[in-house]
PDB file of C-alpha atoms and ligand atoms in Angstrom:
ATOM      1  CA  MET A   1     107.628  87.303  84.744  1.00  0.00           C
ATOM      2  CA  THR A   2     107.414  89.354  87.923  1.00  0.00           C
ATOM      3  CA  ALA A   3     110.146  91.693  86.687  1.00  0.00           C
ATOM      4  CA  ASP A   4     108.176  92.236  83.505  1.00  0.00           C
ATOM      5  CA  LYS A   5     105.019  93.063  85.422  1.00  0.00           C
ATOM      6  CA  LEU A   6     106.946  95.714  87.333  1.00  0.00           C
ATOM      7  CA  SER A   7     108.442  97.486  84.313  1.00  0.00           C
ATOM      8  CA  THR A   8     105.841 100.293  84.439  1.00  0.00           C
ATOM      9  CA  TYR A   9     106.354 100.670  88.180  1.00  0.00           C
ATOM     10  CA  LYS A  10     110.118 100.997  87.697  1.00  0.00           C
ATOM     11  CA  LYS A  11     109.879 103.311  84.701  1.00  0.00           C
ATOM     12  CA  LYS A  12     107.800 105.815  86.653  1.00  0.00           C
ATOM     13  CA  ARG A  13     110.298 106.137  89.503  1.00  0.00           C
ATOM     14  CA  ASP A  14     113.856 107.285  90.100  1.00  0.00           C
ATOM     15  CA  PHE A  15     115.094 105.175  92.997  1.00  0.00           C
ATOM     16  CA  LYS A  16     117.887 107.630  93.659  1.00  0.00           C
ATOM     17  CA  GLN A  17     115.235 110.227  94.482  1.00  0.00           C
ATOM     18  CA  THR A  18     112.506 108.217  96.170  1.00  0.00           C
ATOM     19  CA  GLN A  19     112.709 105.918  99.193  1.00  0.00           C
ATOM     20  CA  GLU A  20     110.100 103.627  97.662  1.00  0.00           C
ATOM     21  CA  PRO A  21     111.212 100.002  97.273  1.00  0.00           C
ATOM     22  CA  SER A  22     112.576  99.050  93.869  1.00  0.00           C
ATOM     23  CA  GLY A  23     111.033  95.592  94.041  1.00  0.00           C
ATOM     24  CA  SER A  24     114.355  93.823  94.392  1.00  0.00           C
ATOM     25  CA  THR A  25     113.794  92.576  97.927  1.00  0.00           C
ATOM     26  CA  GLU A  26     112.357  89.140  98.551  1.00  0.00           C
ATOM     27  CA  VAL A  27     109.392  89.187 100.859  1.00  0.00           C
ATOM     28  CA  LYS A  28     108.412  86.620 103.452  1.00  0.00           C
ATOM     29  CA  PRO A  29     106.681  83.617 101.892  1.00  0.00           C
ATOM     30  CA  SER A  30     103.013  83.435 102.854  1.00  0.00           C
ATOM     31  CA  ASN A  31     100.435  80.750 102.276  1.00  0.00           C
ATOM     32  CA  ARG A  32      97.712  83.399 102.451  1.00  0.00           C
ATOM     33  CA  LEU A  33      97.309  86.288 100.039  1.00  0.00           C
ATOM     34  CA  ARG A  34      98.128  89.620 101.615  1.00  0.00           C
ATOM     35  CA  PHE A  35      96.636  93.059 101.055  1.00  0.00           C
ATOM     36  CA  ILE A  36      97.484  96.547 102.134  1.00  0.00           C
ATOM     37  CA  ILE A  37      95.823  99.950 101.919  1.00  0.00           C
ATOM     38  CA  GLN A  38      97.989 103.051 101.895  1.00  0.00           C
ATOM     39  CA  LYS A  39      96.604 106.495 102.636  1.00  0.00           C
ATOM     40  CA  HIS A  40      98.400 108.736 100.164  1.00  0.00           C
ATOM     41  CA  ASP A  41      98.403 112.485 100.499  1.00  0.00           C
ATOM     42  CA  ALA A  42      99.492 113.240  96.927  1.00  0.00           C
ATOM     43  CA  THR A  43      98.115 115.945  94.600  1.00  0.00           C
ATOM     44  CA  ARG A  44      94.792 114.666  95.874  1.00  0.00           C
ATOM     45  CA  LEU A  45      94.318 112.540  98.975  1.00  0.00           C
ATOM     46  CA  HIS A  46      93.389 108.969  98.077  1.00  0.00           C
ATOM     47  CA  TYR A  47      93.689 105.416  99.388  1.00  0.00           C
ATOM     48  CA  ASP A  48      95.676 102.820  97.448  1.00  0.00           C
ATOM     49  CA  LEU A  49      94.241  99.317  97.616  1.00  0.00           C
ATOM     50  CA  ARG A  50      96.811  96.626  96.840  1.00  0.00           C
ATOM     51  CA  LEU A  51      95.975  92.928  96.628  1.00  0.00           C
ATOM     52  CA  GLU A  52      98.703  90.315  96.344  1.00  0.00           C
ATOM     53  CA  LEU A  53      98.307  88.156  93.253  1.00  0.00           C
ATOM     54  CA  ASP A  54     100.852  86.153  91.244  1.00  0.00           C
ATOM     55  CA  GLY A  55     103.859  87.739  92.902  1.00  0.00           C
ATOM     56  CA  VAL A  56     102.838  91.406  92.699  1.00  0.00           C
ATOM     57  CA  PHE A  57     100.285  93.792  94.192  1.00  0.00           C
ATOM     58  CA  LYS A  58      97.372  94.491  91.852  1.00  0.00           C
ATOM     59  CA  SER A  59      96.666  98.136  92.661  1.00  0.00           C
ATOM     60  CA  TRP A  60      93.858 100.669  92.553  1.00  0.00           C
ATOM     61  CA  ALA A  61      93.767 104.282  93.712  1.00  0.00           C
ATOM     62  CA  VAL A  62      90.456 104.710  95.511  1.00  0.00           C
ATOM     63  CA  THR A  63      89.837 108.433  95.260  1.00  0.00           C
ATOM     64  CA  LYS A  64      87.499 108.860  98.230  1.00  0.00           C
ATOM     65  CA  GLY A  65      88.678 105.807 100.128  1.00  0.00           C
ATOM     66  CA  PRO A  66      86.723 102.638 100.868  1.00  0.00           C
ATOM     67  CA  SER A  67      83.218 102.799 102.320  1.00  0.00           C
ATOM     68  CA  LEU A  68      81.391 100.223 104.415  1.00  0.00           C
ATOM     69  CA  ASP A  69      78.014 101.303 103.005  1.00  0.00           C
ATOM     70  CA  PRO A  70      76.957  99.075 100.057  1.00  0.00           C
ATOM     71  CA  GLY A  71      75.124 102.121  98.685  1.00  0.00           C
ATOM     72  CA  ASP A  72      78.443 103.889  98.068  1.00  0.00           C
ATOM     73  CA  LYS A  73      80.236 103.184  94.820  1.00  0.00           C
ATOM     74  CA  ARG A  74      83.818 104.335  95.123  1.00  0.00           C
ATOM     75  CA  LEU A  75      85.820 105.199  92.038  1.00  0.00           C
ATOM     76  CA  ALA A  76      88.920 102.990  91.971  1.00  0.00           C
ATOM     77  CA  VAL A  77      91.424 103.879  89.277  1.00  0.00           C
ATOM     78  CA  GLU A  78      93.547 100.943  88.165  1.00  0.00           C
ATOM     79  CA  VAL A  79      97.249 101.712  88.505  1.00  0.00           C
ATOM     80  CA  GLU A  80     100.411  99.804  87.704  1.00  0.00           C
ATOM     81  CA  ASP A  81     101.310  96.582  89.546  1.00  0.00           C
ATOM     82  CA  HIS A  82     103.450  97.281  92.596  1.00  0.00           C
ATOM     83  CA  PRO A  83     106.204  95.075  94.061  1.00  0.00           C
ATOM     84  CA  LEU A  84     105.363  93.111  97.196  1.00  0.00           C
ATOM     85  CA  ASP A  85     107.996  94.923  99.249  1.00  0.00           C
ATOM     86  CA  TYR A  86     105.911  98.070  98.679  1.00  0.00           C
ATOM     87  CA  GLY A  87     103.605  96.616 101.305  1.00  0.00           C
ATOM     88  CA  ASP A  88     105.940  97.801 104.047  1.00  0.00           C
ATOM     89  CA  PHE A  89     106.464 101.287 102.631  1.00  0.00           C
ATOM     90  CA  GLU A  90     105.511 104.244 104.761  1.00  0.00           C
ATOM     91  CA  GLY A  91     107.137 107.627 104.309  1.00  0.00           C
ATOM     92  CA  THR A  92     107.235 110.649 102.056  1.00  0.00           C
ATOM     93  CA  ILE A  93     107.820 110.570  98.309  1.00  0.00           C
ATOM     94  CA  PRO A  94     109.708 113.768  97.400  1.00  0.00           C
ATOM     95  CA  LYS A  95     107.892 116.582  95.607  1.00  0.00           C
ATOM     96  CA  GLY A  96     108.332 116.395  91.854  1.00  0.00           C
ATOM     97  CA  GLN A  97     108.620 112.605  91.928  1.00  0.00           C
ATOM     98  CA  TYR A  98     105.773 110.373  90.755  1.00  0.00           C
ATOM     99  CA  GLY A  99     103.164 110.297  93.532  1.00  0.00           C
ATOM    100  CA  GLY A 100     104.979 112.945  95.562  1.00  0.00           C
ATOM    101  CA  GLY A 101     103.462 113.165  99.056  1.00  0.00           C
ATOM    102  CA  THR A 102     103.123 111.277 102.312  1.00  0.00           C
ATOM    103  CA  VAL A 103     102.155 107.598 102.444  1.00  0.00           C
ATOM    104  CA  MET A 104     100.677 105.879 105.523  1.00  0.00           C
ATOM    105  CA  LEU A 105     100.044 102.157 105.946  1.00  0.00           C
ATOM    106  CA  TRP A 106      96.346 102.473 106.732  1.00  0.00           C
ATOM    107  CA  ASP A 107      95.308  98.818 106.733  1.00  0.00           C
ATOM    108  CA  ARG A 108      96.780  95.392 106.062  1.00  0.00           C
ATOM    109  CA  GLY A 109      95.960  91.744 106.387  1.00  0.00           C
ATOM    110  CA  TYR A 110      94.814  88.918 104.173  1.00  0.00           C
ATOM    111  CA  TRP A 111      92.284  88.512 101.391  1.00  0.00           C
ATOM    112  CA  GLU A 112      90.604  85.667  99.592  1.00  0.00           C
ATOM    113  CA  PRO A 113      88.823  85.477  96.273  1.00  0.00           C
ATOM    114  CA  GLU A 114      85.058  84.901  96.345  1.00  0.00           C
ATOM    115  CA  GLY A 115      83.056  82.945  93.839  1.00  0.00           C
ATOM    116  CA  SER A 116      83.806  80.119  91.439  1.00  0.00           C
ATOM    117  CA  LYS A 117      86.147  82.005  89.090  1.00  0.00           C
ATOM    118  CA  SER A 118      89.863  82.287  89.689  1.00  0.00           C
ATOM    119  CA  PRO A 119      90.926  85.805  90.677  1.00  0.00           C
ATOM    120  CA  GLU A 120      92.768  86.121  87.345  1.00  0.00           C
ATOM    121  CA  GLU A 121      89.582  85.280  85.416  1.00  0.00           C
ATOM    122  CA  ALA A 122      87.456  87.536  87.597  1.00  0.00           C
ATOM    123  CA  LEU A 123      89.841  90.462  87.021  1.00  0.00           C
ATOM    124  CA  LYS A 124      89.819  89.836  83.293  1.00  0.00           C
ATOM    125  CA  LYS A 125      86.048  89.794  83.315  1.00  0.00           C
ATOM    126  CA  GLY A 126      85.905  93.024  85.300  1.00  0.00           C
ATOM    127  CA  ASP A 127      83.841  91.539  88.116  1.00  0.00           C
ATOM    128  CA  PHE A 128      86.188  90.765  90.950  1.00  0.00           C
ATOM    129  CA  LYS A 129      84.756  89.665  94.301  1.00  0.00           C
ATOM    130  CA  PHE A 130      86.919  89.244  97.357  1.00  0.00           C
ATOM    131  CA  VAL A 131      86.862  89.121 101.142  1.00  0.00           C
ATOM    132  CA  LEU A 132      89.178  91.211 103.284  1.00  0.00           C
ATOM    133  CA  HIS A 133      90.521  90.139 106.655  1.00  0.00           C
ATOM    134  CA  GLY A 134      92.308  93.308 107.657  1.00  0.00           C
ATOM    135  CA  LYS A 135      92.893  95.143 110.860  1.00  0.00           C
ATOM    136  CA  ARG A 136      90.284  97.724 109.916  1.00  0.00           C
ATOM    137  CA  LEU A 137      88.432  96.421 106.870  1.00  0.00           C
ATOM    138  CA  HIS A 138      86.571  93.134 106.948  1.00  0.00           C
ATOM    139  CA  GLY A 139      84.104  91.310 104.789  1.00  0.00           C
ATOM    140  CA  SER A 140      83.068  91.056 101.209  1.00  0.00           C
ATOM    141  CA  PHE A 141      83.740  93.641  98.492  1.00  0.00           C
ATOM    142  CA  VAL A 142      83.557  93.780  94.718  1.00  0.00           C
ATOM    143  CA  LEU A 143      85.531  95.708  92.127  1.00  0.00           C
ATOM    144  CA  VAL A 144      83.492  96.258  88.978  1.00  0.00           C
ATOM    145  CA  ARG A 145      85.213  97.560  85.881  1.00  0.00           C
ATOM    146  CA  MET A 146      83.396 100.447  84.202  1.00  0.00           C
ATOM    147  CA  ARG A 147      82.665 100.174  80.503  1.00  0.00           C
ATOM    148  CA  HIS A 148      83.126 103.821  79.679  1.00  0.00           C
ATOM    149  CA  ASN A 149      85.986 105.831  81.013  1.00  0.00           C
ATOM    150  CA  ARG A 150      85.364 109.509  81.443  1.00  0.00           C
ATOM    151  CA  ASP A 151      88.797 110.626  80.283  1.00  0.00           C
ATOM    152  CA  GLY A 152      88.965 109.011  76.880  1.00  0.00           C
ATOM    153  CA  GLY A 153      90.123 105.602  78.007  1.00  0.00           C
ATOM    154  CA  LYS A 154      93.534 106.630  79.280  1.00  0.00           C
ATOM    155  CA  ARG A 155      92.780 105.055  82.613  1.00  0.00           C
ATOM    156  CA  THR A 156      90.852 101.962  83.565  1.00  0.00           C
ATOM    157  CA  ASN A 157      88.223 102.868  86.095  1.00  0.00           C
ATOM    158  CA  TRP A 158      86.567 100.453  88.467  1.00  0.00           C
ATOM    159  CA  LEU A 159      84.009 100.856  91.242  1.00  0.00           C
ATOM    160  CA  LEU A 160      84.759  99.501  94.696  1.00  0.00           C
ATOM    161  CA  ILE A 161      81.566  98.426  96.434  1.00  0.00           C
ATOM    162  CA  LYS A 162      80.979  96.805  99.818  1.00  0.00           C
ATOM    163  CA  HIS A 163      78.648  93.831  99.815  1.00  0.00           C
ATOM    164  CA  HIS A 164      75.934  93.459 102.446  1.00  0.00           C
ATOM    165  CA  ASP A 165      77.278  91.332 105.286  1.00  0.00           C
ATOM    166  CA  ASP A 166      78.039  91.471 109.005  1.00  0.00           C
ATOM    167  CA  HIS A 167      80.590  94.209 108.361  1.00  0.00           C
ATOM    168  CA  SER A 168      78.558  96.541 106.143  1.00  0.00           C
ATOM    169  CA  VAL A 169      76.768  99.611 107.505  1.00  0.00           C
ATOM    170  CA  GLU A 170      73.656 101.449 106.376  1.00  0.00           C
ATOM    171  CA  GLU A 171      75.015 104.975 106.687  1.00  0.00           C
ATOM    172  CA  ASN A 172      78.230 106.891 107.333  1.00  0.00           C
ATOM    173  CA  GLY A 173      80.165 104.291 105.397  1.00  0.00           C
ATOM    174  CA  ALA A 174      83.220 106.530 105.322  1.00  0.00           C
ATOM    175  CA  ALA A 175      83.303 107.039 109.093  1.00  0.00           C
ATOM    176  CA  ILE A 176      85.897 104.261 109.298  1.00  0.00           C
ATOM    177  CA  LEU A 177      88.325 106.615 107.532  1.00  0.00           C
ATOM    178  CA  ASP A 178      87.806 109.451 110.024  1.00  0.00           C
ATOM    179  CA  GLU A 179      87.894 107.115 113.011  1.00  0.00           C
ATOM    180  CA  ASN A 180      91.260 105.660 112.028  1.00  0.00           C
ATOM    181  CA  LEU A 181      93.803 108.410 111.550  1.00  0.00           C
ATOM    182  CA  THR A 182      96.957 106.518 112.467  1.00  0.00           C
ATOM    183  CA  SER A 183      99.151 103.960 110.758  1.00  0.00           C
ATOM    184  CA  VAL A 184      98.469 100.265 111.402  1.00  0.00           C
ATOM    185  CA  ALA A 185     102.224  99.698 111.130  1.00  0.00           C
ATOM    186  CA  SER A 186     103.708 102.521 113.195  1.00  0.00           C
ATOM    187  CA  GLY A 187     100.821 104.187 115.035  1.00  0.00           C
ATOM    188  CA  ARG A 188     101.863 107.501 113.504  1.00  0.00           C
ATOM    189  CA  THR A 189      99.674 110.271 112.102  1.00  0.00           C
ATOM    190  CA  MET A 190     100.171 111.665 108.591  1.00  0.00           C
ATOM    191  CA  GLU A 191     101.842 114.699 110.184  1.00  0.00           C
ATOM    192  CA  GLN A 192     104.350 112.547 112.088  1.00  0.00           C
ATOM    193  CA  ILE A 193     105.159 110.520 108.977  1.00  0.00           C
ATOM    194  CA  ALA A 194     105.561 113.711 106.937  1.00  0.00           C
ATOM    195  CA  ALA A 195     107.935 115.063 109.602  1.00  0.00           C
ATOM    196  CA  GLY A 196     109.870 111.774 109.647  1.00  0.00           C
ATOM    197  CA  LYS A 197     109.169 111.418 113.357  1.00  0.00           C
ATOM    198  CA  GLY A 198     107.966 108.611 115.590  1.00  0.00           C
ATOM    199  CA  ARG A 199     108.264 104.866 115.327  1.00  0.00           C
ATOM    200  CA  LYS A 200     109.396 102.985 112.244  1.00  0.00           C
ATOM    201  CA  PRO A 201     106.680 100.816 110.722  1.00  0.00           C
ATOM    202  CA  LYS A 202     106.542  97.230 111.919  1.00  0.00           C
ATOM    203  CA  PRO A 203     107.149  95.013 108.873  1.00  0.00           C
ATOM    204  CA  PHE A 204     104.453  92.736 107.523  1.00  0.00           C
ATOM    205  CA  MET A 205     105.719  91.670 104.103  1.00  0.00           C
ATOM    206  CA  MET A 206     109.330  91.326 105.111  1.00  0.00           C
ATOM    207  CA  ALA A 207     110.768  89.428 108.041  1.00  0.00           C
ATOM    208  CA  SER A 208     111.323  91.826 110.919  1.00  0.00           C
ATOM    209  CA  GLY A 209     114.657  93.531 110.664  1.00  0.00           C
ATOM    210  CA  ASP A 210     114.705  93.472 106.859  1.00  0.00           C
ATOM    211  CA  ALA A 211     113.039  96.862 106.589  1.00  0.00           C
ATOM    212  CA  ALA A 212     115.849  98.561 108.471  1.00  0.00           C
ATOM    213  CA  VAL A 213     118.480  96.873 106.305  1.00  0.00           C
ATOM    214  CA  ILE A 214     116.680  98.002 103.189  1.00  0.00           C
ATOM    215  CA  SER A 215     116.503 101.586 104.277  1.00  0.00           C
ATOM    216  CA  ILE A 216     120.260 101.530 104.907  1.00  0.00           C
ATOM    217  CA  ARG A 217     120.801 100.003 101.465  1.00  0.00           C
ATOM    218  CA  GLN A 218     118.649 102.708  99.926  1.00  0.00           C
ATOM    219  CA  ARG A 219     120.657 105.386 101.717  1.00  0.00           C
ATOM    220  CA  ILE A 220     123.870 103.902 100.364  1.00  0.00           C
ATOM    221  CA  ARG A 221     122.415 103.760  96.871  1.00  0.00           C
ATOM    222  CA  GLN A 222     121.393 107.392  97.122  1.00  0.00           C
ATOM    223  CA  LEU A 223     124.904 108.427  98.077  1.00  0.00           C
ATOM    224  CA  ASP A 224     126.333 106.381  95.251  1.00  0.00           C
ATOM    225  CA  VAL A 225     125.443 108.757  92.418  1.00  0.00           C
TER     226      VAL A 225
HETATM  227 MN1   MN B 301      98.791 106.584  95.393  1.00  0.00          MN
END
C-alpha cells in the first residue's frame, strides 16, 4: 500500500543522482503524527509542507511560505506523497534532477487533525483543518482545495490559511520566515547547506545514527553503477 503511494515519488527521481531518500528506510514508530516543512530553493523558492498520514507524508508546495496572518491565503500546490524518511532530508538535489536545488529542514514537530471528520475524509472533501505543534509554527490552520485550477487542472491547488488563535498575528504574517533563516535540524543557513558545510542534521524521523548509515548506503549505491 505504502509502496504504491510512493510510485510517483520514485518515478520522478533517479536515486543514483540524488541523495534524497528512496523510501526504503523504516522510520521510528511514533504515536503522534509528525510534520515537517522544508525550505526549498528550487527554480522558485518555496516551502514544502509535509504531514504524516497513513504511512506517508501528504505534501504541498507552499509558494510563498506559510503566514501567521489569517488574512493571507497562501497557494499550496498538492504534490506527490513523500516517504517518511524524507523528513530527515536536508541537502542539495543536483541541477537537472527533479526539484534541483537546496533543501533546508525549516520546521518540524507534530500535528493533529481538527474537527469531527477523519483527516482522510477532510482531505477528500477539500477542507482539511489541523493544528501544528512545531518548533516554529503553532496553532490551527486549514487547507482548502480550490475548485478551479488556473493551469487547466494539471495541478491541484489548495489555499493554506491560518486560523485566528493565540498564535495568529494581525500583520506581517510572513515575518516568521525572515526571522528564522536557519535549519531546525542542523542550525545551518541555506548557503552552508548548499556548500555542504556545517553540522549534519539531527534526525527526527529516524533513530539517531540511522541518518549517517543511510548516507553511507547511498554513497555505496551511487558508486555501484
Ligand atoms: Mn519542493
